[in-house]
Amino acid sequence: MDADIKRPLIISVSGLDGSGKSSLVRHLSEISCLQPAIHSKRLLFTQTRKVFDTYKDSEQQTGTYIDKNNPLAQAVRYGVLFDALEYFESELFPLYHHYNTLILDRWKLDYRAFMLLTHSKEDIEILLAPLPEADLHIYLSVTVETARERIRRRGSLKEDEAPEIMTALTESYQQVIAESANQNIIVIPNDDWSITLNKATAAIYSLINDQ
């Protein structure tokens, strides 16, 4: 690594589809007190996702949306690594793989830590428990009913978001968090948006000031 390049602070945001991950990252990227760190590349957000909602036409801007004509534009704008499952089988994989690899190689990070390959507890552990690369892990906690309603409103409810699957995933997340030795995990119930945003901002700002 170049001597004059400092490793960025990595903020990992996870939760069910519909928990508000994308909204949180977008709003955090616009918080004035975080702007200097974001613009200087000192702050890097990652989103851990169960599925990857990319295959939408340009007028359907719902979920984690990236324009197929410029698939890296949103990722570059927000400084986000998009963690994916479905893109491994997509035409966009070479681009995302290239973008992720460039960043991870530059900062000597573990590529596994950013990939959720299945829905199993073991893979969730890769993202949560042994994530030394993440300086702060934010888990957005919502009920399955709330998450499903949010997904339904944006018109993208899929078979793998059946109540029993989302409940099992939630239980796995909660168990991993409870057993984790990583003290840099904060759980934020996302039932009041202003409180959620304030808590996340405060935690990240404190982390920046501790450097």
PDB file of C-alpha atoms in Angstrom:
ATOM      1  CA  MET A   1       0.000   0.000   0.000  1.00  0.00           C
ATOM      2  CA  ASP A   2       1.284   3.453  -0.829  1.00  0.00           C
ATOM      3  CA  ALA A   3       2.769   5.216   2.174  1.00  0.00           C
ATOM      4  CA  ASP A   4       0.647   8.313   1.620  1.00  0.00           C
ATOM      5  CA  ILE A   5      -2.628   6.372   1.351  1.00  0.00           C
ATOM      6  CA  LYS A   6      -4.523   5.736   4.568  1.00  0.00           C
ATOM      7  CA  ARG A   7      -6.920   2.840   4.820  1.00  0.00           C
ATOM      8  CA  PRO A   8     -10.504   4.144   4.903  1.00  0.00           C
ATOM      9  CA  LEU A   9     -12.893   3.632   7.775  1.00  0.00           C
ATOM     10  CA  ILE A  10     -15.324   0.941   6.678  1.00  0.00           C
ATOM     11  CA  ILE A  11     -18.958   1.132   7.755  1.00  0.00           C
ATOM     12  CA  SER A  12     -20.920  -2.042   7.048  1.00  0.00           C
ATOM     13  CA  VAL A  13     -24.720  -1.762   6.932  1.00  0.00           C
ATOM     14  CA  SER A  14     -26.839  -4.908   6.989  1.00  0.00           C
ATOM     15  CA  GLY A  15     -30.405  -6.037   7.518  1.00  0.00           C
ATOM     16  CA  LEU A  16     -33.333  -7.599   5.728  1.00  0.00           C
ATOM     17  CA  ASP A  17     -34.480  -6.365   2.348  1.00  0.00           C
ATOM     18  CA  GLY A  18     -36.807  -3.507   3.215  1.00  0.00           C
ATOM     19  CA  SER A  19     -34.935  -2.624   6.406  1.00  0.00           C
ATOM     20  CA  GLY A  20     -33.723   0.694   4.990  1.00  0.00           C
ATOM     21  CA  LYS A  21     -30.063  -0.006   4.191  1.00  0.00           C
ATOM     22  CA  SER A  22     -29.990   1.909   0.926  1.00  0.00           C
ATOM     23  CA  SER A  23     -31.889   4.850   2.375  1.00  0.00           C
ATOM     24  CA  LEU A  24     -29.535   5.011   5.349  1.00  0.00           C
ATOM     25  CA  VAL A  25     -26.416   5.034   3.177  1.00  0.00           C
ATOM     26  CA  ARG A  26     -27.878   7.673   0.861  1.00  0.00           C
ATOM     27  CA  HIS A  27     -28.830   9.944   3.755  1.00  0.00           C
ATOM     28  CA  LEU A  28     -25.524   9.406   5.560  1.00  0.00           C
ATOM     29  CA  SER A  29     -23.678  10.377   2.386  1.00  0.00           C
ATOM     30  CA  GLU A  30     -25.439  13.751   2.542  1.00  0.00           C
ATOM     31  CA  ILE A  31     -24.805  14.523   6.245  1.00  0.00           C
ATOM     32  CA  SER A  32     -22.662  17.650   6.404  1.00  0.00           C
ATOM     33  CA  CYS A  33     -20.422  16.527   9.280  1.00  0.00           C
ATOM     34  CA  LEU A  34     -19.530  13.344   7.363  1.00  0.00           C
ATOM     35  CA  GLN A  35     -18.914  15.060   4.021  1.00  0.00           C
ATOM     36  CA  PRO A  36     -15.192  15.778   4.521  1.00  0.00           C
ATOM     37  CA  ALA A  37     -14.452  12.125   5.312  1.00  0.00           C
ATOM     38  CA  ILE A  38     -16.564  10.889   2.402  1.00  0.00           C
ATOM     39  CA  HIS A  39     -15.080  13.281  -0.144  1.00  0.00           C
ATOM     40  CA  SER A  40     -11.532  12.509   0.964  1.00  0.00           C
ATOM     41  CA  LYS A  41     -12.248   8.750   0.663  1.00  0.00           C
ATOM     42  CA  ARG A  42     -11.611   8.273   4.377  1.00  0.00           C
ATOM     43  CA  LEU A  43     -15.062   6.770   4.807  1.00  0.00           C
ATOM     44  CA  LEU A  44     -16.320   3.753   2.873  1.00  0.00           C
ATOM     45  CA  PHE A  45     -19.811   2.280   3.204  1.00  0.00           C
ATOM     46  CA  THR A  46     -20.627  -1.334   2.409  1.00  0.00           C
ATOM     47  CA  GLN A  47     -24.079  -2.847   2.178  1.00  0.00           C
ATOM     48  CA  THR A  48     -24.614  -6.513   2.897  1.00  0.00           C
ATOM     49  CA  ARG A  49     -27.549  -7.812   0.945  1.00  0.00           C
ATOM     50  CA  LYS A  50     -29.496 -11.025   0.610  1.00  0.00           C
ATOM     51  CA  VAL A  51     -30.479 -10.259  -2.960  1.00  0.00           C
ATOM     52  CA  PHE A  52     -29.499  -7.645  -5.500  1.00  0.00           C
ATOM     53  CA  ASP A  53     -32.253  -5.573  -7.089  1.00  0.00           C
ATOM     54  CA  THR A  54     -30.543  -4.335 -10.239  1.00  0.00           C
ATOM     55  CA  TYR A  55     -32.666  -5.662 -13.066  1.00  0.00           C
ATOM     56  CA  LYS A  56     -35.111  -2.793 -13.237  1.00  0.00           C
ATOM     57  CA  ASP A  57     -35.794  -0.433 -16.096  1.00  0.00           C
ATOM     58  CA  SER A  58     -34.602   3.142 -15.716  1.00  0.00           C
ATOM     59  CA  GLU A  59     -38.070   4.377 -14.728  1.00  0.00           C
ATOM     60  CA  GLN A  60     -38.355   1.791 -11.931  1.00  0.00           C
ATOM     61  CA  GLN A  61     -36.031   3.325  -9.395  1.00  0.00           C
ATOM     62  CA  THR A  62     -36.853   1.138  -6.425  1.00  0.00           C
ATOM     63  CA  GLY A  63     -34.667  -0.820  -4.071  1.00  0.00           C
ATOM     64  CA  THR A  64     -30.924  -0.724  -4.636  1.00  0.00           C
ATOM     65  CA  TYR A  65     -31.083   0.560  -8.181  1.00  0.00           C
ATOM     66  CA  ILE A  66     -28.195   1.008 -10.572  1.00  0.00           C
ATOM     67  CA  ASP A  67     -28.683   2.214 -14.137  1.00  0.00           C
ATOM     68  CA  LYS A  68     -27.724  -0.616 -16.493  1.00  0.00           C
ATOM     69  CA  ASN A  69     -26.311   1.974 -18.901  1.00  0.00           C
ATOM     70  CA  ASN A  70     -23.924   3.225 -16.223  1.00  0.00           C
ATOM     71  CA  PRO A  71     -23.866   0.450 -13.626  1.00  0.00           C
ATOM     72  CA  LEU A  72     -21.105   1.892 -11.476  1.00  0.00           C
ATOM     73  CA  ALA A  73     -22.417   5.441 -11.262  1.00  0.00           C
ATOM     74  CA  GLN A  74     -24.327   5.069  -8.017  1.00  0.00           C
ATOM     75  CA  ALA A  75     -21.624   2.964  -6.397  1.00  0.00           C
ATOM     76  CA  VAL A  76     -18.966   5.531  -7.256  1.00  0.00           C
ATOM     77  CA  ARG A  77     -21.152   8.450  -6.176  1.00  0.00           C
ATOM     78  CA  TYR A  78     -21.798   7.064  -2.719  1.00  0.00           C
ATOM     79  CA  GLY A  79     -18.503   5.263  -2.232  1.00  0.00           C
ATOM     80  CA  VAL A  80     -20.391   2.014  -1.731  1.00  0.00           C
ATOM     81  CA  LEU A  81     -19.389  -1.567  -2.335  1.00  0.00           C
ATOM     82  CA  PHE A  82     -22.574  -3.394  -3.241  1.00  0.00           C
ATOM     83  CA  ASP A  83     -22.532  -6.900  -1.814  1.00  0.00           C
ATOM     84  CA  ALA A  84     -24.549  -9.244  -3.917  1.00  0.00           C
ATOM     85  CA  LEU A  85     -25.882 -12.715  -4.410  1.00  0.00           C
ATOM     86  CA  GLU A  86     -27.684 -12.657  -7.732  1.00  0.00           C
ATOM     87  CA  TYR A  87     -25.126 -10.638  -9.683  1.00  0.00           C
ATOM     88  CA  PHE A  88     -22.824 -13.661  -9.844  1.00  0.00           C
ATOM     89  CA  GLU A  89     -25.129 -14.922 -12.597  1.00  0.00           C
ATOM     90  CA  SER A  90     -25.656 -11.561 -14.260  1.00  0.00           C
ATOM     91  CA  GLU A  91     -24.115  -9.733 -17.178  1.00  0.00           C
ATOM     92  CA  LEU A  92     -22.997  -7.038 -14.735  1.00  0.00           C
ATOM     93  CA  PHE A  93     -20.787  -9.357 -12.699  1.00  0.00           C
ATOM     94  CA  PRO A  94     -17.495  -8.490 -14.475  1.00  0.00           C
ATOM     95  CA  LEU A  95     -18.039  -4.791 -13.760  1.00  0.00           C
ATOM     96  CA  TYR A  96     -18.931  -5.257 -10.105  1.00  0.00           C
ATOM     97  CA  HIS A  97     -16.185  -7.787  -9.601  1.00  0.00           C
ATOM     98  CA  HIS A  98     -13.685  -5.375 -11.137  1.00  0.00           C
ATOM     99  CA  TYR A  99     -14.869  -2.438  -9.033  1.00  0.00           C
ATOM    100  CA  ASN A 100     -14.912  -4.426  -5.789  1.00  0.00           C
ATOM    101  CA  THR A 101     -11.537  -5.990  -6.487  1.00  0.00           C
ATOM    102  CA  LEU A 102      -9.923  -2.637  -7.258  1.00  0.00           C
ATOM    103  CA  ILE A 103     -10.986  -1.215  -3.908  1.00  0.00           C
ATOM    104  CA  LEU A 104     -10.345  -4.347  -1.876  1.00  0.00           C
ATOM    105  CA  ASP A 105      -6.912  -4.859  -3.424  1.00  0.00           C
ATOM    106  CA  ARG A 106      -5.982  -1.245  -2.838  1.00  0.00           C
ATOM    107  CA  TRP A 107      -6.741  -1.477   0.860  1.00  0.00           C
ATOM    108  CA  LYS A 108      -5.580  -5.114   1.258  1.00  0.00           C
ATOM    109  CA  LEU A 109      -9.012  -6.234   2.426  1.00  0.00           C
ATOM    110  CA  ASP A 110     -10.449  -9.734   2.597  1.00  0.00           C
ATOM    111  CA  TYR A 111     -12.783 -10.234  -0.366  1.00  0.00           C
ATOM    112  CA  ARG A 112     -14.775 -12.915   1.487  1.00  0.00           C
ATOM    113  CA  ALA A 113     -15.872 -10.389   4.066  1.00  0.00           C
ATOM    114  CA  PHE A 114     -17.972  -8.566   1.496  1.00  0.00           C
ATOM    115  CA  MET A 115     -19.765 -11.503  -0.106  1.00  0.00           C
ATOM    116  CA  LEU A 116     -22.965 -13.119   1.106  1.00  0.00           C
ATOM    117  CA  LEU A 117     -23.053 -16.254  -1.023  1.00  0.00           C
ATOM    118  CA  THR A 118     -25.968 -18.124   0.529  1.00  0.00           C
ATOM    119  CA  HIS A 119     -28.614 -17.595   3.202  1.00  0.00           C
ATOM    120  CA  SER A 120     -26.851 -19.827   5.728  1.00  0.00           C
ATOM    121  CA  LYS A 121     -25.819 -18.814   9.226  1.00  0.00           C
ATOM    122  CA  GLU A 122     -22.193 -19.596   8.367  1.00  0.00           C
ATOM    123  CA  ASP A 123     -22.160 -16.987   5.620  1.00  0.00           C
ATOM    124  CA  ILE A 124     -23.805 -14.405   7.845  1.00  0.00           C
ATOM    125  CA  GLU A 125     -20.996 -15.060  10.335  1.00  0.00           C
ATOM    126  CA  ILE A 126     -18.503 -14.139   7.624  1.00  0.00           C
ATOM    127  CA  LEU A 127     -20.175 -10.750   7.438  1.00  0.00           C
ATOM    128  CA  LEU A 128     -20.722 -10.100  11.121  1.00  0.00           C
ATOM    129  CA  ALA A 129     -18.664 -11.996  13.662  1.00  0.00           C
ATOM    130  CA  PRO A 130     -15.153 -12.094  12.189  1.00  0.00           C
ATOM    131  CA  LEU A 131     -15.248  -8.860  10.218  1.00  0.00           C
ATOM    132  CA  PRO A 132     -11.977  -7.224  11.275  1.00  0.00           C
ATOM    133  CA  GLU A 133     -12.057  -5.101   8.125  1.00  0.00           C
ATOM    134  CA  ALA A 134     -15.210  -3.258   9.221  1.00  0.00           C
ATOM    135  CA  ASP A 135     -14.610  -0.502  11.738  1.00  0.00           C
ATOM    136  CA  LEU A 136     -18.323  -0.301  12.488  1.00  0.00           C
ATOM    137  CA  HIS A 137     -21.143  -2.686  11.661  1.00  0.00           C
ATOM    138  CA  ILE A 138     -24.685  -1.281  11.697  1.00  0.00           C
ATOM    139  CA  TYR A 139     -27.548  -3.771  11.732  1.00  0.00           C
ATOM    140  CA  LEU A 140     -30.943  -2.267  10.924  1.00  0.00           C
ATOM    141  CA  SER A 141     -33.537  -4.171  12.889  1.00  0.00           C
ATOM    142  CA  VAL A 142     -37.113  -4.288  11.594  1.00  0.00           C
ATOM    143  CA  THR A 143     -39.912  -6.792  11.989  1.00  0.00           C
ATOM    144  CA  VAL A 144     -40.517  -9.190   9.123  1.00  0.00           C
ATOM    145  CA  GLU A 145     -43.973  -7.672   8.693  1.00  0.00           C
ATOM    146  CA  THR A 146     -42.549  -4.158   8.359  1.00  0.00           C
ATOM    147  CA  ALA A 147     -39.870  -5.266   5.902  1.00  0.00           C
ATOM    148  CA  ARG A 148     -42.362  -7.152   3.747  1.00  0.00           C
ATOM    149  CA  GLU A 149     -44.740  -4.204   3.688  1.00  0.00           C
ATOM    150  CA  ARG A 150     -41.961  -1.851   2.562  1.00  0.00           C
ATOM    151  CA  ILE A 151     -40.919  -4.293  -0.167  1.00  0.00           C
ATOM    152  CA  ARG A 152     -44.540  -4.723  -1.232  1.00  0.00           C
ATOM    153  CA  ARG A 153     -44.961  -0.947  -1.543  1.00  0.00           C
ATOM    154  CA  ARG A 154     -42.027  -0.722  -3.915  1.00  0.00           C
ATOM    155  CA  GLY A 155     -43.492  -3.603  -5.924  1.00  0.00           C
ATOM    156  CA  SER A 156     -40.609  -6.066  -5.700  1.00  0.00           C
ATOM    157  CA  LEU A 157     -41.735  -8.766  -3.263  1.00  0.00           C
ATOM    158  CA  LYS A 158     -40.214 -12.083  -4.381  1.00  0.00           C
ATOM    159  CA  GLU A 159     -40.570 -15.753  -3.487  1.00  0.00           C
ATOM    160  CA  ASP A 160     -37.400 -15.779  -1.401  1.00  0.00           C
ATOM    161  CA  GLU A 161     -38.936 -13.097   0.821  1.00  0.00           C
ATOM    162  CA  ALA A 162     -41.575 -15.467   2.174  1.00  0.00           C
ATOM    163  CA  PRO A 163     -42.267 -14.805   5.894  1.00  0.00           C
ATOM    164  CA  GLU A 164     -40.602 -18.024   7.057  1.00  0.00           C
ATOM    165  CA  ILE A 165     -37.403 -17.316   5.108  1.00  0.00           C
ATOM    166  CA  MET A 166     -37.141 -13.735   6.350  1.00  0.00           C
ATOM    167  CA  THR A 167     -37.877 -14.868   9.910  1.00  0.00           C
ATOM    168  CA  ALA A 168     -35.118 -17.489   9.716  1.00  0.00           C
ATOM    169  CA  LEU A 169     -32.671 -14.915   8.343  1.00  0.00           C
ATOM    170  CA  THR A 170     -33.570 -12.473  11.128  1.00  0.00           C
ATOM    171  CA  GLU A 171     -33.011 -15.154  13.765  1.00  0.00           C
ATOM    172  CA  SER A 172     -29.635 -16.009  12.239  1.00  0.00           C
ATOM    173  CA  TYR A 173     -28.551 -12.367  12.284  1.00  0.00           C
ATOM    174  CA  GLN A 174     -29.655 -11.979  15.902  1.00  0.00           C
ATOM    175  CA  GLN A 175     -27.852 -15.135  17.005  1.00  0.00           C
ATOM    176  CA  VAL A 176     -24.644 -14.149  15.261  1.00  0.00           C
ATOM    177  CA  ILE A 177     -24.761 -10.674  16.807  1.00  0.00           C
ATOM    178  CA  ALA A 178     -25.385 -12.118  20.278  1.00  0.00           C
ATOM    179  CA  GLU A 179     -22.442 -14.507  19.949  1.00  0.00           C
ATOM    180  CA  SER A 180     -20.073 -12.112  18.233  1.00  0.00           C
ATOM    181  CA  ALA A 181     -16.829 -11.008  19.813  1.00  0.00           C
ATOM    182  CA  ASN A 182     -16.842  -7.941  17.568  1.00  0.00           C
ATOM    183  CA  GLN A 183     -17.702  -5.030  19.850  1.00  0.00           C
ATOM    184  CA  ASN A 184     -18.169  -2.636  16.960  1.00  0.00           C
ATOM    185  CA  ILE A 185     -21.695  -3.817  16.141  1.00  0.00           C
ATOM    186  CA  ILE A 186     -24.638  -1.556  16.844  1.00  0.00           C
ATOM    187  CA  VAL A 187     -28.237  -2.661  16.405  1.00  0.00           C
ATOM    188  CA  ILE A 188     -30.629   0.135  15.469  1.00  0.00           C
ATOM    189  CA  PRO A 189     -34.390  -0.528  15.381  1.00  0.00           C
ATOM    190  CA  ASN A 190     -35.482   1.245  12.215  1.00  0.00           C
ATOM    191  CA  ASP A 191     -38.984   2.196  13.312  1.00  0.00           C
ATOM    192  CA  ASP A 192     -38.323   5.942  13.610  1.00  0.00           C
ATOM    193  CA  TRP A 193     -36.265   7.280  10.723  1.00  0.00           C
ATOM    194  CA  SER A 194     -34.957  10.431  12.431  1.00  0.00           C
ATOM    195  CA  ILE A 195     -33.737   8.423  15.432  1.00  0.00           C
ATOM    196  CA  THR A 196     -32.155   5.807  13.162  1.00  0.00           C
ATOM    197  CA  LEU A 197     -30.277   8.438  11.165  1.00  0.00           C
ATOM    198  CA  ASN A 198     -29.156  10.334  14.278  1.00  0.00           C
ATOM    199  CA  LYS A 199     -27.836   7.188  15.981  1.00  0.00           C
ATOM    200  CA  ALA A 200     -25.934   6.057  12.901  1.00  0.00           C
ATOM    201  CA  THR A 201     -24.490   9.535  12.307  1.00  0.00           C
ATOM    202  CA  ALA A 202     -23.373   9.870  15.930  1.00  0.00           C
ATOM    203  CA  ALA A 203     -21.655   6.470  15.891  1.00  0.00           C
ATOM    204  CA  ILE A 204     -19.806   7.192  12.648  1.00  0.00           C
ATOM    205  CA  TYR A 205     -18.838  10.740  13.654  1.00  0.00           C
ATOM    206  CA  SER A 206     -17.444   9.428  16.936  1.00  0.00           C
ATOM    207  CA  LEU A 207     -15.430   6.834  15.028  1.00  0.00           C
ATOM    208  CA  ILE A 208     -13.976   9.499  12.735  1.00  0.00           C
ATOM    209  CA  ASN A 209     -12.984  11.699  15.677  1.00  0.00           C
ATOM    210  CA  ASP A 210     -11.271   8.788  17.409  1.00  0.00           C
ATOM    211  CA  GLN A 211      -8.837   8.396  14.516  1.00  0.00           C
TER     212      GLN A 211
END
